[in-house]
Each structure stands twice: as structure tokens, then as C-alpha cells.
Amino acid sequence: MHIPDGYLSPQTCAVMGAAMLPVWATAVKKVKKTIKTRYVPLMAIGAAFSFTIMMYNIPIPDGTTAHAVGAGILSIILGPWAAAISISVALAIQALLFGDGGILAFGANCFNMAFVFPFTSYYIYRLIAGRSDITAARRWVGGLIAGYVGINLAALCAAVEFGLQPTLFHAASGAPLYCPYPLNIAVPAMAFGHLLIAGPVEAVATALVLRYIQAANPDLLTVGSTLAREEAHGYSKLWWGVGAMILLSPLGLLAQGTAWGEWGADEIKDMLGFIPAGLEHLSDSWHALMPDYSIPGLDGSLWQSATGYILTAIAGVAIIGAITYLFGKYQRRADQGKEMSN
């Protein structure tokens, strides 16, 4: 679902980026009001979880791959605004360092995965969970449905963004300039992988994590509400969980094929016999330091690739932790300033 550069026109990228600006601005304000400073490290865990789970590529029967996002469980624990920030941070690291998702398309990717997905999941979960007890079964059932619907709606948005390109942006000859696949191809293709494979995986992952939290640390499900405790919750086990996911991340290498809509220019040429002019021009605009989660010199054998995959996951999580630490430090100073002024 990570749209690379070249598939969307610059105009589309600008519109999607502009659409996200008020979301990010509002998210920062909301988080400062609703998430206590001591819970900011939980946002780092959430971003690290989302970053890592997206490395687990899942094979799709049509020869492509897909992945879960983790936005459902993040929105349930942190609330949709904090989830939007956490996932945006994860997507930024993926795009800048690993070339997973475009720089120009960053706004579109955030709109789909950091806005549409968490907000959809959160309100579906709230609707189903209602005022039920924090350990009630209807809560993990709500998480199950919320994760499934959320990722499919995000995929639909990406499909529409892809599918509008040939209609809106084409040469005088009619040749597409960017994504070459119209809506009648893009929507079914994205729906196939997400309705049947990625959606169920996201749903089950959301429900399992939610069920675990209900049993092991139910206070985490009150973080985003006025019921949250003043002291920090113990979530060291969650960090251990992220560590286990990092070590197992090479499982994502076993899936063959590229995710639909994430083909490189050479792959597009092999499939179509030509590269749309705009796609060719924009697809080479950014060179990631560790493309496709690989480290130069560690991309030969499967073992080397697996080692590189783990090291890049560690690097990504470490950077996410550093960014969130700085955000927490800024918020702590802001809180102290308010207390002194009062």
C-alpha cells in the first residue's frame, strides 16, 4: 500500500499533502491535551510496532504481496490522533531511509494509512465496544472488525488514487503519464489482496494484541481517556514483543513478488513494454540509503538478506525511538511551562 514516487502526479501529491497538513496540526494539539507526557513512550512502541509489522510481506495468490499496518490496534490504545502521528513517523522513516513509499507521495500514503485507517478503525471499535467492561469480549470482536474494515478502506483510497491517474493525467496520444492502471483495474486488484489476505491478517493481529492487553495490562486501554492513571503503565513487555518481531522480520523475505502498485520502473517496463513518462521521471527522484531494507554488502544470500533485514529494522526502530523521545521532551517542557505560568 506504500505508493512509490512516479505513480501519482505532482498535482495529486500536492493535494494529498495539503489534506494531511491540518490533520498533523490538529493531531499534535490533540495529543498534547489527551496523552499524558508519561505515555509518549507508548507512542514510540506503537510506531515501532507499525514499522515492523509492515515488514512482514504476505504472499497474494496473484503473485504480489501485501502487509498489515497495525493502525487498528494503535488507534484503539492511543486514540486516532496519536495513532496518526505514530504511523506518520513510521512512514517517514520507511520512505526516507528504505525507499518504502515515495517522498512526493508521502502525503498520500499518510492519508491512507495514518488518517483513513486509524480513524475508521477507532470509530468502528468504539461503536461496537460501547460502554462495555474493559475486558469484555465485544471489545476484541470490535477490534477484529475495526482492523479488517480499516485496512480495506485505506486500500480502497489508494486504489482510487492510482486509478484516477490515467484519466486525469495523460499525454496527447492518450498514453498514461503516471500510474497506467485505471479504476476498473486498480480497485479490484487492491481489493483482492486486502479483502482476502491482508484484511484477515490485520483483523486477527488486532484482535490478538487487544485480547493480550485485556488479560495482561487492561489499563493500557484507558490511556486515551480521562480514566487513565496518572502514573506510567508498565509496558516493558511490549518492547520485548517489538524485539521479537524484529528478530522474526526476515519471514517477510519469504514472500515472493512486489506489492501491487509498488513496482519499480524496470518492472513496469517488463509488464507493459514501456514506462509512463512521468513515472520514469519521478521514480528516480530519491535514493534511499538502505533501499528495500537491505544493507550494501549484505544483500547476496538469503542469510545475508535476513541479517540486513534485521539490522535495518533495528535502525528504523531506534530512529523512531529517538524522534519520539525528542517529542516527549518537548511536550514535557511545554507542560512545565504551563505549570509555572499558572
Coordinates of C-alpha atoms in Angstrom, one line a residue:
M1 CA 0.0 0.0 0.0
H2 CA 3.1 2.2 0.0
I3 CA 2.7 4.3 -3.1
P4 CA 6.1 5.0 -4.7
D5 CA 7.0 8.2 -6.4
G6 CA 6.0 8.3 -10.0
Y7 CA 2.6 6.6 -9.7
L8 CA 0.9 9.8 -8.7
S9 CA 1.1 13.1 -10.5
P10 CA 2.8 16.1 -8.7
Q11 CA -0.7 17.7 -8.5
T12 CA -2.2 14.7 -6.8
C13 CA 0.8 14.6 -4.4
A14 CA 0.3 18.2 -3.6
V15 CA -3.4 17.8 -2.9
M16 CA -2.9 14.8 -0.6
G17 CA -0.1 16.5 1.2
A18 CA -2.2 19.6 1.7
A19 CA -5.0 17.4 3.0
M20 CA -2.7 16.0 5.7
L21 CA -1.4 19.3 6.9
P22 CA -4.4 20.1 9.1
V23 CA -4.6 16.5 10.2
W24 CA -1.0 16.6 11.5
A25 CA -1.5 20.1 13.1
T26 CA -4.7 19.0 14.8
A27 CA -3.1 15.7 15.9
V28 CA -0.2 17.5 17.7
K29 CA -2.7 19.7 19.5
K30 CA -5.0 16.9 20.4
V31 CA -2.2 14.7 21.6
K32 CA -0.8 17.4 23.9
K33 CA -4.2 17.6 25.5
T34 CA -5.2 14.0 25.7
I35 CA -2.0 11.9 26.0
K36 CA -0.1 12.4 29.3
T37 CA 3.6 13.0 28.8
R38 CA 4.5 9.8 30.5
Y39 CA 2.6 7.9 27.9
V40 CA 4.6 9.4 25.0
P41 CA 7.0 6.3 25.0
L42 CA 3.9 4.3 24.3
M43 CA 3.6 6.2 21.0
A44 CA 7.2 5.1 20.3
I45 CA 6.2 1.5 20.8
G46 CA 3.1 2.0 18.6
A47 CA 5.2 3.5 15.8
A48 CA 7.8 0.7 16.2
F49 CA 5.1 -1.9 16.1
S50 CA 3.6 -0.4 12.9
F51 CA 7.0 0.0 11.3
T52 CA 7.9 -3.6 12.0
I53 CA 4.6 -5.3 11.1
M54 CA 4.7 -3.6 7.7
M55 CA 8.0 -5.5 7.0
Y56 CA 6.1 -8.8 7.1
N57 CA 5.2 -9.3 3.5
I58 CA 2.3 -11.7 2.9
P59 CA 2.1 -13.6 -0.4
I60 CA -1.0 -13.0 -2.5
P61 CA -2.3 -15.6 -5.0
D62 CA -1.9 -13.3 -7.9
G63 CA 1.9 -13.2 -7.4
T64 CA 2.0 -9.9 -5.5
T65 CA 2.3 -9.3 -1.7
A66 CA 0.6 -7.2 0.9
H67 CA 1.1 -6.4 4.6
A68 CA -0.7 -5.4 7.8
V69 CA -0.3 -1.9 9.1
G70 CA -1.1 -2.1 12.8
A71 CA -3.2 1.1 12.6
G72 CA -6.3 -0.5 14.1
I73 CA -4.7 -1.5 17.4
L74 CA -2.8 1.8 17.7
S75 CA -5.9 3.8 17.3
I76 CA -7.7 1.7 20.0
I77 CA -4.9 2.1 22.5
L78 CA -3.7 5.6 21.8
G79 CA -6.7 7.2 20.1
P80 CA -6.8 8.1 16.4
W81 CA -4.9 11.4 16.7
A82 CA -1.9 9.8 18.4
A83 CA -2.0 6.9 16.1
A84 CA -1.9 9.3 13.1
I85 CA 1.3 10.8 14.5
S86 CA 2.9 7.4 15.3
I87 CA 2.1 5.9 11.8
S88 CA 3.2 9.1 10.1
V89 CA 6.6 8.8 11.8
A90 CA 6.9 5.2 10.8
L91 CA 6.0 6.0 7.2
A92 CA 8.5 8.9 7.1
I93 CA 11.4 6.6 8.2
Q94 CA 10.4 4.0 5.7
A95 CA 10.3 6.5 2.8
L96 CA 13.5 8.4 3.7
L97 CA 15.8 5.6 4.7
F98 CA 14.4 2.5 3.0
G99 CA 12.6 3.8 -0.1
D100 CA 9.4 2.1 1.0
G101 CA 6.8 4.6 -0.2
G102 CA 7.6 7.8 -2.1
I103 CA 8.8 11.2 -0.8
L104 CA 6.4 13.1 -3.0
A105 CA 3.7 10.5 -2.3
F106 CA 4.3 10.8 1.5
G107 CA 1.1 12.8 2.0
A108 CA -1.0 10.3 0.1
N109 CA 0.5 7.3 2.0
C110 CA -0.2 9.1 5.3
F111 CA -3.7 10.0 4.2
N112 CA -4.5 6.3 3.5
M113 CA -2.6 4.6 6.3
A114 CA -2.2 7.3 9.0
F115 CA -5.6 9.0 8.7
V116 CA -8.3 7.0 7.0
F117 CA -7.2 3.7 8.5
P118 CA -6.9 4.6 12.2
F119 CA -9.9 6.9 12.3
T120 CA -12.1 4.3 10.6
S121 CA -10.9 1.6 13.0
Y122 CA -11.2 3.7 16.1
Y123 CA -14.9 4.7 15.5
I124 CA -15.9 1.2 14.5
Y125 CA -14.3 -0.1 17.6
R126 CA -16.0 2.5 19.8
L127 CA -19.3 1.8 18.2
I128 CA -19.0 -2.0 18.9
A129 CA -17.3 -1.7 22.3
G130 CA -19.7 0.9 23.6
R131 CA -19.6 1.2 27.4
S132 CA -18.7 -2.5 27.9
D133 CA -16.3 -3.6 30.5
I134 CA -12.6 -3.2 29.6
T135 CA -12.2 -7.0 29.5
A136 CA -15.4 -7.7 27.6
A137 CA -15.4 -10.0 24.5
R138 CA -17.2 -7.4 22.4
R139 CA -14.1 -5.3 22.6
W140 CA -11.8 -7.7 20.9
V141 CA -14.5 -8.5 18.5
G142 CA -14.8 -4.8 17.8
G143 CA -11.0 -4.7 17.2
L144 CA -11.3 -7.6 14.8
I145 CA -13.9 -5.9 12.7
A146 CA -12.2 -2.5 13.0
G147 CA -8.9 -3.8 11.8
Y148 CA -10.5 -5.5 8.8
V149 CA -12.6 -2.6 7.7
G150 CA -9.9 0.0 8.3
I151 CA -7.2 -1.6 6.1
N152 CA -9.7 -2.3 3.3
L153 CA -10.9 1.3 3.3
A154 CA -7.3 2.5 3.3
A155 CA -6.6 0.2 0.3
L156 CA -9.6 1.5 -1.5
C157 CA -8.4 5.0 -1.1
A158 CA -5.0 4.0 -2.5
A159 CA -6.7 2.2 -5.4
V160 CA -8.8 5.3 -6.3
E161 CA -5.7 7.5 -6.2
F162 CA -4.0 5.0 -8.5
G163 CA -7.0 4.6 -10.8
L164 CA -7.7 8.3 -11.4
Q165 CA -4.2 8.9 -12.8
P166 CA -4.7 7.6 -16.3
T167 CA -7.9 9.6 -16.7
L168 CA -6.6 12.9 -15.3
F169 CA -3.0 12.8 -16.5
H170 CA -2.1 11.5 -19.9
A171 CA -0.2 12.6 -23.0
A172 CA -1.9 13.9 -26.2
S173 CA -1.6 10.4 -27.5
G174 CA -3.6 9.1 -24.6
A175 CA -0.6 7.3 -23.0
P176 CA -0.7 7.5 -19.2
L177 CA 1.9 9.7 -17.6
Y178 CA 1.9 8.1 -14.2
C179 CA 0.0 5.0 -12.9
P180 CA -1.1 3.2 -16.0
Y181 CA -4.0 1.3 -14.4
P182 CA -7.5 2.8 -14.5
L183 CA -10.1 2.4 -11.7
N184 CA -11.5 -0.8 -13.2
I185 CA -8.2 -2.5 -12.8
A186 CA -6.7 -0.7 -9.7
V187 CA -9.8 -1.2 -7.4
P188 CA -10.3 -4.9 -8.0
A189 CA -6.6 -5.6 -7.8
M190 CA -6.2 -3.8 -4.5
A191 CA -9.4 -5.2 -3.1
F192 CA -8.4 -8.8 -4.0
G193 CA -5.3 -8.8 -1.9
H194 CA -6.8 -6.8 1.1
L195 CA -10.2 -8.4 1.3
L196 CA -8.9 -11.9 1.2
I197 CA -5.4 -11.8 2.7
A198 CA -4.1 -8.6 4.3
G199 CA -7.5 -7.7 5.8
P200 CA -7.9 -11.0 7.7
V201 CA -4.3 -10.8 8.9
E202 CA -4.8 -7.2 10.2
A203 CA -8.1 -8.2 11.8
V204 CA -6.6 -11.2 13.6
A205 CA -3.5 -9.3 14.7
T206 CA -5.6 -6.5 16.1
A207 CA -7.8 -8.9 18.0
L208 CA -5.0 -11.0 19.4
V209 CA -3.0 -7.9 20.6
L210 CA -6.2 -6.5 22.1
R211 CA -7.0 -9.8 23.8
Y212 CA -3.5 -10.0 25.2
I213 CA -3.7 -6.4 26.6
Q214 CA -7.1 -7.2 28.1
A215 CA -5.5 -10.0 30.0
A216 CA -2.1 -8.7 30.8
N217 CA -2.4 -4.9 31.1
P218 CA -6.0 -3.7 30.7
D219 CA -5.0 -0.2 31.9
L220 CA -3.4 0.4 28.5
L221 CA -6.9 0.5 27.1
T222 CA -7.6 3.7 29.1
V223 CA -4.6 5.7 28.0
G224 CA -6.5 7.9 25.7
S225 CA -9.3 8.7 28.1
T226 CA -9.8 10.6 31.3
L227 CA -9.8 7.3 33.2
A228 CA -6.1 6.9 32.5
R229 CA -3.9 6.5 35.6
E230 CA -1.5 9.3 36.5
E231 CA 1.5 7.0 36.8
A232 CA 3.1 5.4 33.8
H233 CA 2.0 2.0 32.9
G234 CA 4.4 -0.9 32.7
Y235 CA 4.9 -1.7 29.1
S236 CA 8.4 -3.3 29.0
K237 CA 6.8 -6.5 27.7
L238 CA 5.6 -4.6 24.7
W239 CA 9.2 -3.6 23.9
W240 CA 10.1 -7.2 24.2
G241 CA 7.3 -8.0 21.8
V242 CA 8.7 -5.5 19.3
G243 CA 12.1 -7.0 19.7
A244 CA 10.7 -10.5 18.9
M245 CA 9.0 -9.1 15.8
I246 CA 12.4 -7.6 14.7
L247 CA 14.2 -10.9 15.0
L248 CA 11.4 -12.7 13.1
S249 CA 11.1 -10.0 10.4
P250 CA 13.1 -11.9 7.8
L251 CA 10.0 -14.1 7.5
G252 CA 8.8 -11.2 5.3
L253 CA 11.5 -12.0 2.8
L254 CA 9.9 -15.4 2.1
A255 CA 7.0 -13.9 0.2
Q256 CA 7.8 -13.6 -3.5
G257 CA 6.7 -10.7 -5.7
T258 CA 6.2 -7.0 -5.3
A259 CA 3.1 -5.5 -3.7
W260 CA 0.5 -4.3 -6.3
G261 CA 1.3 -0.7 -7.4
E262 CA 4.8 -0.7 -5.9
W263 CA 6.7 -2.0 -8.9
G264 CA 9.9 -0.3 -9.9
A265 CA 10.2 1.4 -13.3
D266 CA 12.0 -1.7 -14.8
E267 CA 9.2 -4.0 -13.6
I268 CA 6.6 -1.7 -15.2
K269 CA 8.6 -1.8 -18.4
D270 CA 8.7 -5.6 -18.3
M271 CA 4.9 -5.8 -17.8
L272 CA 3.8 -3.0 -20.2
G273 CA 6.6 -2.7 -22.6
F274 CA 7.1 1.0 -21.8
I275 CA 7.5 3.3 -18.8
P276 CA 5.0 6.2 -18.5
A277 CA 7.0 9.4 -18.9
G278 CA 6.0 11.0 -15.7
L279 CA 6.6 7.8 -13.7
E280 CA 10.0 7.4 -15.2
H281 CA 10.9 11.0 -14.4
L282 CA 9.7 11.0 -10.8
S283 CA 10.6 7.4 -9.7
D284 CA 14.3 8.2 -9.6
S285 CA 13.9 11.4 -7.6
W286 CA 15.0 9.9 -4.3
H287 CA 17.8 7.4 -3.5
A288 CA 17.2 5.8 -0.1
L289 CA 20.3 4.9 2.0
M290 CA 19.1 1.3 2.6
P291 CA 16.6 0.5 -0.2
D292 CA 14.2 -2.3 0.3
Y293 CA 15.5 -2.8 3.9
S294 CA 18.9 -4.0 2.7
I295 CA 22.4 -3.0 3.6
P296 CA 25.1 -2.8 0.9
G297 CA 27.3 -5.9 1.1
L298 CA 24.5 -7.8 2.9
D299 CA 22.2 -8.4 0.0
G300 CA 23.6 -11.6 -1.5
S301 CA 22.5 -14.8 0.1
L302 CA 19.2 -15.3 2.0
W303 CA 21.2 -15.3 5.3
Q304 CA 22.8 -12.0 4.3
S305 CA 19.5 -10.5 3.3
A306 CA 17.9 -11.7 6.6
T307 CA 20.8 -10.2 8.6
G308 CA 20.4 -6.9 6.7
Y309 CA 16.6 -7.0 7.2
I310 CA 17.1 -7.3 11.0
L311 CA 19.7 -4.6 11.1
T312 CA 17.6 -2.2 9.1
A313 CA 14.6 -3.0 11.4
I314 CA 16.8 -2.2 14.4
A315 CA 17.9 1.1 12.8
G316 CA 14.3 2.1 12.0
V317 CA 13.0 1.3 15.5
A318 CA 16.0 3.2 17.0
I319 CA 15.3 6.3 15.0
I320 CA 11.6 6.1 15.8
G321 CA 12.5 5.9 19.5
A322 CA 14.8 8.9 19.2
I323 CA 12.2 11.0 17.4
T324 CA 9.5 10.1 19.9
Y325 CA 11.9 10.8 22.8
L326 CA 12.5 14.3 21.4
F327 CA 8.8 14.8 21.0
G328 CA 8.2 13.7 24.6
K329 CA 11.0 16.0 25.8
Y330 CA 9.4 19.0 24.0
Q331 CA 6.0 18.1 25.4
R332 CA 7.4 17.8 29.0
R333 CA 9.0 21.3 28.8
A334 CA 5.7 22.6 27.4
D335 CA 3.8 21.1 30.3
Q336 CA 6.3 22.5 32.8
G337 CA 6.0 25.9 31.2
K338 CA 2.2 25.8 31.6
E339 CA 2.5 24.8 35.3
M340 CA 4.9 27.7 36.0
S341 CA 2.7 30.2 34.3
N342 CA -0.3 29.0 36.3

